[in-house]
Structure formats: structure tokens, C-alpha cells
Tab-separated table of C-alpha atoms and ligand atoms in Angstrom:
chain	number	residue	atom	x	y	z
A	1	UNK	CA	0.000	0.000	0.000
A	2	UNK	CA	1.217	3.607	-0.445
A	3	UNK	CA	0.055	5.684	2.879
A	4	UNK	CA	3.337	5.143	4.158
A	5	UNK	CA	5.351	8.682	3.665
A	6	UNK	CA	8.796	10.102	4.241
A	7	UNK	CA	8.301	12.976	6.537
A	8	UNK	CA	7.481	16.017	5.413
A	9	UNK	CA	9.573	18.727	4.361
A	10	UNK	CA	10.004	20.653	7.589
A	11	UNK	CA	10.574	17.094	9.274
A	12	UNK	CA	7.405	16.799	11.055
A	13	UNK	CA	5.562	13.049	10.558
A	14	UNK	CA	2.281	12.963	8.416
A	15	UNK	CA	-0.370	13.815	11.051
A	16	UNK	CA	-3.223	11.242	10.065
A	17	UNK	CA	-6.033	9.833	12.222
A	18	UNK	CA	-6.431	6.107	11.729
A	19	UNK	CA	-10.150	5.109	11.999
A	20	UNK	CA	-11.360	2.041	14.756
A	21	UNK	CA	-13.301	-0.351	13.054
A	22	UNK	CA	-14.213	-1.921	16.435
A	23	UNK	CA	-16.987	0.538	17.089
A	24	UNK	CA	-18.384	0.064	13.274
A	25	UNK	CA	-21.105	-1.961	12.396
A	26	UNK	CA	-19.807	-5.334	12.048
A	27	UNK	CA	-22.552	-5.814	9.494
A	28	UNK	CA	-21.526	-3.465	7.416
A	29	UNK	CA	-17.949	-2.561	7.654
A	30	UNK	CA	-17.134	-2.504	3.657
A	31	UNK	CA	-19.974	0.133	3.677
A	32	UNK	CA	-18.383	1.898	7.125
A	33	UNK	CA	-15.172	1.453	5.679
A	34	UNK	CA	-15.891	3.236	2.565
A	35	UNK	CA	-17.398	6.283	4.126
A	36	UNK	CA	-14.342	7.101	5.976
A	37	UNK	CA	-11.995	6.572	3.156
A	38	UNK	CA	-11.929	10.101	1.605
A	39	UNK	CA	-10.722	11.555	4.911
A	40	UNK	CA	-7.731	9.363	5.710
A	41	UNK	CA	-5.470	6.507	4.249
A	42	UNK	CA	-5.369	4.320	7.264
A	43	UNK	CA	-7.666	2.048	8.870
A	44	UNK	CA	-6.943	0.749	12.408
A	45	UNK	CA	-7.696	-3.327	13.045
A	46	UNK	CA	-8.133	-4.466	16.524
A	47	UNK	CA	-7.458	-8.351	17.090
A	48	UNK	CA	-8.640	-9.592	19.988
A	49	UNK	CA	-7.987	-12.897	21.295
A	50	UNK	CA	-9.788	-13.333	24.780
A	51	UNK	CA	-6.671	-14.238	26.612
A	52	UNK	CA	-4.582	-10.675	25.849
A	53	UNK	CA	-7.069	-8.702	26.778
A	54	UNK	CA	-10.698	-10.215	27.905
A	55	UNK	CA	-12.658	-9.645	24.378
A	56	UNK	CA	-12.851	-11.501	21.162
A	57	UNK	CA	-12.858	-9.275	17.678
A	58	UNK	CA	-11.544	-10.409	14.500
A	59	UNK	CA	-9.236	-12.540	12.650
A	60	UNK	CA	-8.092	-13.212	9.093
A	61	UNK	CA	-10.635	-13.683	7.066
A	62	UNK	CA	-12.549	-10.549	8.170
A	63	UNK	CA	-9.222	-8.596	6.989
A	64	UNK	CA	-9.431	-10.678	3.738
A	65	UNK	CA	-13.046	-9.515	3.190
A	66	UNK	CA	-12.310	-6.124	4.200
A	67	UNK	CA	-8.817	-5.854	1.735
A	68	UNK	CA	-11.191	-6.655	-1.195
A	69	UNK	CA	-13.275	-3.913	-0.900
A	70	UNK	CA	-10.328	-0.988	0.205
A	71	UNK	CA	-6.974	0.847	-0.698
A	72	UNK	CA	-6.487	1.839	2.818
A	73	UNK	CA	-3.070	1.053	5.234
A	74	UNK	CA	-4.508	-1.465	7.052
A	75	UNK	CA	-2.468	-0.890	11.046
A	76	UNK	CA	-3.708	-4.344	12.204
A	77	UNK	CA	-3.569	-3.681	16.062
A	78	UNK	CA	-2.878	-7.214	17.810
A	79	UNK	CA	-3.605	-7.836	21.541
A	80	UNK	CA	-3.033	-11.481	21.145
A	81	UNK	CA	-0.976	-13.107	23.704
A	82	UNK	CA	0.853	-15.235	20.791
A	83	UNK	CA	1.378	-13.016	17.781
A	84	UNK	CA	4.332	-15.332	16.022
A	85	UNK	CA	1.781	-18.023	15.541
A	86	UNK	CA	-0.777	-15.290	13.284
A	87	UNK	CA	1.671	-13.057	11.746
A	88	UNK	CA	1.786	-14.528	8.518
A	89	UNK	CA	-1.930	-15.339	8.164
A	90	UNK	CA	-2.209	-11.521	8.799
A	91	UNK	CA	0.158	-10.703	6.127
A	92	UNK	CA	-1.969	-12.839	3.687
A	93	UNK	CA	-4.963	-11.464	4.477
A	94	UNK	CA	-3.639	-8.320	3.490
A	95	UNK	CA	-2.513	-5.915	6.755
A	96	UNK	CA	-0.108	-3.746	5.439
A	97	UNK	CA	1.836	-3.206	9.133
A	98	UNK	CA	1.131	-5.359	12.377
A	99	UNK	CA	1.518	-4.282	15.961
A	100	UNK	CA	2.346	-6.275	18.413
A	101	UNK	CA	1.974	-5.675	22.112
A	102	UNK	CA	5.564	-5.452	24.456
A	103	UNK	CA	4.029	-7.420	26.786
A	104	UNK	CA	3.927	-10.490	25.226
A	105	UNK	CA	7.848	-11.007	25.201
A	106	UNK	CA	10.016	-12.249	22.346
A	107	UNK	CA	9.816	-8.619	21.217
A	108	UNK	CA	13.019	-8.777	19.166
A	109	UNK	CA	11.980	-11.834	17.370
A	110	UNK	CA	8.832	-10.811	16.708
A	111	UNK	CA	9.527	-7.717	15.072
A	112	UNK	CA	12.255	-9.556	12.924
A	113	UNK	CA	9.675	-11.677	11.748
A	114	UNK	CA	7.548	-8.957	10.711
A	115	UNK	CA	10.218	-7.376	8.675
A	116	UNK	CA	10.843	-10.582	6.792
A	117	UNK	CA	7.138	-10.997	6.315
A	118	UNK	CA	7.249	-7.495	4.624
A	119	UNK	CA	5.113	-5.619	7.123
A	120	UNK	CA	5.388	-2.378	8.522
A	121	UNK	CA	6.654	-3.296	12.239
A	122	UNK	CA	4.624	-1.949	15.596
A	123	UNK	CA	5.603	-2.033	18.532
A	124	UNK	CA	2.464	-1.297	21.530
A	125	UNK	CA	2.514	-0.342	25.480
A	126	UNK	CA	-0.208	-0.423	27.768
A	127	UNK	CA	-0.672	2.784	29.460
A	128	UNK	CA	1.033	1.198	32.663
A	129	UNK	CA	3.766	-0.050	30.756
A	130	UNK	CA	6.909	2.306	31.114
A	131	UNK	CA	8.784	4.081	28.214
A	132	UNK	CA	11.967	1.586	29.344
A	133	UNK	CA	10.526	-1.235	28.448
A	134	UNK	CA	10.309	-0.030	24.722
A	135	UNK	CA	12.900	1.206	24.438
A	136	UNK	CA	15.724	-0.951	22.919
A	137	UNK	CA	13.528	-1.862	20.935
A	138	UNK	CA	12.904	1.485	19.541
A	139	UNK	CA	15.432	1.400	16.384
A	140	UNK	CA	13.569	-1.844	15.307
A	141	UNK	CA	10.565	-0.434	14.758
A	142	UNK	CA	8.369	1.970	12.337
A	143	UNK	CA	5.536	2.883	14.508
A	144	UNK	CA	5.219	2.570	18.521
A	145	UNK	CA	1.544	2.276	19.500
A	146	UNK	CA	1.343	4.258	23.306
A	147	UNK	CA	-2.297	2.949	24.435
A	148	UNK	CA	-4.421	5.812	25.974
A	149	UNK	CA	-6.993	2.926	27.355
A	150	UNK	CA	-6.587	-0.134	28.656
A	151	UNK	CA	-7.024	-2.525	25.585
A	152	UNK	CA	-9.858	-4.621	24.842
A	153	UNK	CA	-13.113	-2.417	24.851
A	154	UNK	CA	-13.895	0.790	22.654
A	155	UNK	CA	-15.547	3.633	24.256
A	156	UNK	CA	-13.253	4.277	27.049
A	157	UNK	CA	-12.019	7.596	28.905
A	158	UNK	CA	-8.550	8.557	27.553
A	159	UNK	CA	-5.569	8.075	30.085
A	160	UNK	CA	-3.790	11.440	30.076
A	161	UNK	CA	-1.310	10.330	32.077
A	162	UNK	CA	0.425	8.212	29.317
A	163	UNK	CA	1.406	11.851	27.735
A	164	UNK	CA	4.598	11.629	29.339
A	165	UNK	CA	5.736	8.312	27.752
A	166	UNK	CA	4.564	10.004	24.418
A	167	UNK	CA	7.078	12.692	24.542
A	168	UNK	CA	9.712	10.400	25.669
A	169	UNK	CA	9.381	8.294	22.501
A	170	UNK	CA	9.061	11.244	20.470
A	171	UNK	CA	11.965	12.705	21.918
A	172	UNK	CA	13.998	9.560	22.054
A	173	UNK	CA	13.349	8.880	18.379
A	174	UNK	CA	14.822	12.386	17.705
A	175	UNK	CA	17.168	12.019	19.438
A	176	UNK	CA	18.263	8.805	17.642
A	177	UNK	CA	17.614	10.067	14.147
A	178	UNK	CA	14.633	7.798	14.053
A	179	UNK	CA	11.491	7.873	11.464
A	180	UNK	CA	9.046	6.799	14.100
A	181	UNK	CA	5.356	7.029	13.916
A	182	UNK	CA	3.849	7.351	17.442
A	183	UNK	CA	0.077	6.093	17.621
A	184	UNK	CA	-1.914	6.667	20.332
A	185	UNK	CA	-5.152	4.649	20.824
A	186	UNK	CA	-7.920	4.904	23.239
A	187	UNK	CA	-10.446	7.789	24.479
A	188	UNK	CA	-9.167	10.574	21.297
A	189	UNK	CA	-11.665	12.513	20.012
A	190	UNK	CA	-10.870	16.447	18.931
A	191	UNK	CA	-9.972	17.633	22.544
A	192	UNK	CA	-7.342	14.918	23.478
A	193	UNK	CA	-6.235	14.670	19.730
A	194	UNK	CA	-4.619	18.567	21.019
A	195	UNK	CA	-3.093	16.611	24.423
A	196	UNK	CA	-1.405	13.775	22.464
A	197	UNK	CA	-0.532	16.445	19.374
A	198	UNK	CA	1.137	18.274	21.780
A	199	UNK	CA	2.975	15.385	23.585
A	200	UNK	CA	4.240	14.291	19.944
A	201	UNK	CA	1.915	11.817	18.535
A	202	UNK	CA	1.215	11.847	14.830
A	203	UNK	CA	-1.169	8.780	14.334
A	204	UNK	CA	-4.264	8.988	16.554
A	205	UNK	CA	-6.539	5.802	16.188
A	206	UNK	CA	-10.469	6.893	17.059
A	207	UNK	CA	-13.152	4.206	17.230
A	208	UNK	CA	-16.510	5.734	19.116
A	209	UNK	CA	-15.130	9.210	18.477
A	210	UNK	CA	-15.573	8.662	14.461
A	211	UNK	CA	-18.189	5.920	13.966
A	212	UNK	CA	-20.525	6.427	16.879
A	213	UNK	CA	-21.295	9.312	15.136
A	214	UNK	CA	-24.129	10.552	12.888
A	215	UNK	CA	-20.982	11.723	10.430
A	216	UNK	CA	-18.128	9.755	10.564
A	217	UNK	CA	-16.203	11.078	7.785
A	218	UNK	CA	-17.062	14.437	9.429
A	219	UNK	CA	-15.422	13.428	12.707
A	220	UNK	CA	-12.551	12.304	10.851
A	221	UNK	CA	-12.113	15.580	9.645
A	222	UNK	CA	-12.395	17.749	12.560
A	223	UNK	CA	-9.728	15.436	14.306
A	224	UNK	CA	-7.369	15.800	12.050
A	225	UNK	CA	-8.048	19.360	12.275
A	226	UNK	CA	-7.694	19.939	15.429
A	227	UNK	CA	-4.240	17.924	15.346
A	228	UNK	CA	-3.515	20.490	12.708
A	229	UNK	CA	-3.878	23.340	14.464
A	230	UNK	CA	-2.115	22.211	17.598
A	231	UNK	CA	0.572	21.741	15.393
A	232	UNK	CA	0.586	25.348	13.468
A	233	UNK	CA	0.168	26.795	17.318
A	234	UNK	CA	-3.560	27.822	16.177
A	235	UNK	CA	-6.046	28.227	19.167
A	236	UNK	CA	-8.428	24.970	19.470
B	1	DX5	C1	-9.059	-0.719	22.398
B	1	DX5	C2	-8.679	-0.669	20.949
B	1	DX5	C3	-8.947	0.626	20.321
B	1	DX5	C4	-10.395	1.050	20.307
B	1	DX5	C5	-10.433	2.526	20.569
B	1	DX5	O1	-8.531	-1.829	22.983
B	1	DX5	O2	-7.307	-0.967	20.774
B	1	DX5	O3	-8.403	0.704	18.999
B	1	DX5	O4	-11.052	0.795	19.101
B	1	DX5	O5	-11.738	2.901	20.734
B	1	DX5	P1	-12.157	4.354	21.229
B	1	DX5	O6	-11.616	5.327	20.223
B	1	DX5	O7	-13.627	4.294	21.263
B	1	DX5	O8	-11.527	4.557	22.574
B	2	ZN	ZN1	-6.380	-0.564	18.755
């Protein structure tokens, strides 16, 4: 897929918000899909296996179905206690980049196996996971995934208090010289889309906040927006 940039000219990483399919209508996600798709080139996947994180969601073949009917970067999200064992089947279903949780272990040889599988390699923290534990792993990596929630259930309050661990990836990947994209996931809407802006994030996932609403493509919009002005130091 394209939808993965260089950054832009004045450094900064594409700001994009990357749209939840868990709080679509699972009966009609090509047609939820699809109404999103002019505002953004990403679409965010949440796996769920019941053990990771107390919910069941999707698997393969729903990304199969959903990659025949979209274009989009699929960021295929996966709280899955054993991601080596699904990787692959992911990668044939057509995600374009797979993020695994830190938690899980075996963090080095999981990202090495997503790089030979030719996907875009994420690494994700729960919000009571510290900034060490990602990061050796940081030069590895495209994308690190800073949950704002606890993972497994849309519709939750965002955890401001992750901020910090935000601007310490941020800074570290600067530091370093690193392309990174930092994702944050959980609770944004167009008021803490400004908080994580701020803090450094440049991929900000949004289930309830975009298609629990009467306009979803709408709500895409004014996130980004507000992102966008936090970043030009407009007022929000
Ligand atoms: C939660 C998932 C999120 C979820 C976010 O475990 O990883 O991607 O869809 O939903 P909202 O935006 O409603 O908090
Ligand atoms: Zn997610």
C-alpha cells in the first residue's frame, strides 16, 4: 500500500487519524469502511484474542473480506498473547503493518519476523507499561503504538497520564535520528487529539469518536483538524 510517507519537508511526521473499526457496524464494515476513506489513508484493526485482553474481535478472514473492498493502510492492532503463531496469516490477508503488544515477550523476534514478512513493524505499550521497556527496541521499529486505554473495549475515557511516555518516545526517536510514527489509541476525540498532538503523537486511532457518530467522515475531519492546528500553534 502507499500511505506510508517520508516525513514532510520541515521534518514533522504525516499527522493522520487512523479510523477504529471496532466501534463500526460489524454488518456493514465494507460500507463503514468506505465512508471514511476520503478523509484518511489508514484504517486501524483491533485483534482480539480473549486471553490478551478479555474480548474476542476479529481474525483473518474478516481482513481478507475487508482488503477486497479498500486501498487503505490497514495498522492491524494485535492484543493477542501469541502473535508469532498469526503473523503470517495476517500478512496474507492483506494488513499492510502489524503491531504487536511489548508485553507479550520475544519482542526482538517478533519484530524480525515482521520485517521478513514485509510488514510495517509496531511495537504497543499499555498505558502502565513504562517508556523503558520499549525502548531498545525502539530502532527496530516503524511505529510505537502508546495505548491511551486499557485494551480490549472501545468507548473508554482517555488516560492522560500516558502523555509523558509520548514525549519520551518522540523525543527519544529524535534524538536517535529515528522515522518513528507514534500512535496513540484509546479515548481521542478532537480535545485529546490537542493533548497527544502536543505530547508528539502523529497517528491517533479513534473508534466511538468517528463511527458512533451521525458523520463519521465528518469526525474524521475535525480530528485531524484539530491535530492540525495544535501543530501550526492555532487556538483549538
Ligand atoms: C481498544 C482498541 C482501540 C479502540 C479505541 O482496545 O485498541 O483501537 O477501538 O476505541 P475508542 O476510540 O472508542 O476509545
Ligand atoms: Zn487498537
Amino acid at each position: 500500500m502507499a500511505a506510508v510517507d517520508a516525513p514532510t519537508a520541515t521534518g514533522a511526521p504525516t499527522l493522520r487519524v487512523a479510523p477504529s473499526i471496532l466501534s463500526a457496524d460489524f454488518g456493514s464494515l465494507a460500507d463503514a469502511v468506505a465512508g471514511v476513506t476520503p478523509g484518511t489513508d489508514w484504517l486501524h484493526v483491533d485483534v482480539m484474542d480473549g486471553h490478551f485482553v478479555p474480548n474476542l474481535t476479529i481474525g483473518p478472514p474478516v481482513v481478507a473480506s475487508l482488503r477486497a473492498h479498500s486501498d487503505l493502510f490497514f495498522d492491524t492492532h494485535l492484543m493477542i498473547t501469541d502473535p508469532a503463531r498469526y503473523l503470517e496469516a495476517f500478512r496474507d490477508a492483506g494488513a499492510d503493518g502489524c503491531t504487536v503488544h511489548v508485553e507479550v515477550g520475544e519482542t526482538e523476534a517478533l519484530c524480525a519476523q515482521m520485517r521478513d514478512l514485509g510488514l510495517r513493524v509496531g511495537l504497543a505499550a499499555n498505558p502502565d507499561t513504562p517508556f523503558e521497556a520499549l525502548e531498545p527496541y525502539l530502532p527496530l521499529v516503524d511505529l510505537v503504538l502508546c495505548m491511551t486505554v486499557f485494551p480490549g473495549f472501545g468507548g473508554q475515557s482517555f488516560i492522560a497520564d500516558v502523555m509523558p511516555k509520548v514525549a519520551r518516545v518522540r523525543a527519544a526517536a529524535d534524538t536517535a535520528g529515528l522515522t518513528l510514527d507514534v500512535e496513540v489509541d484509546g479515548g481521542i476525540d478532537e480535545r485529546t487529539v490537542v493533548e497527544a498532538t502536543r505530547a508528539g503523537a502523529n497517528v491517533f486511532v479513534a473508534g466511538s469518536a468517528v463511527f458512533r457518530r451521525e458523520d463519521p467522515l465528518g469526525a474524521v475531519r475535525s480530528i485531524l483538524r484539530a491535530a492540525t492546528d495544535e501543530r501550526a500553534g492555532a487556538p483549538s
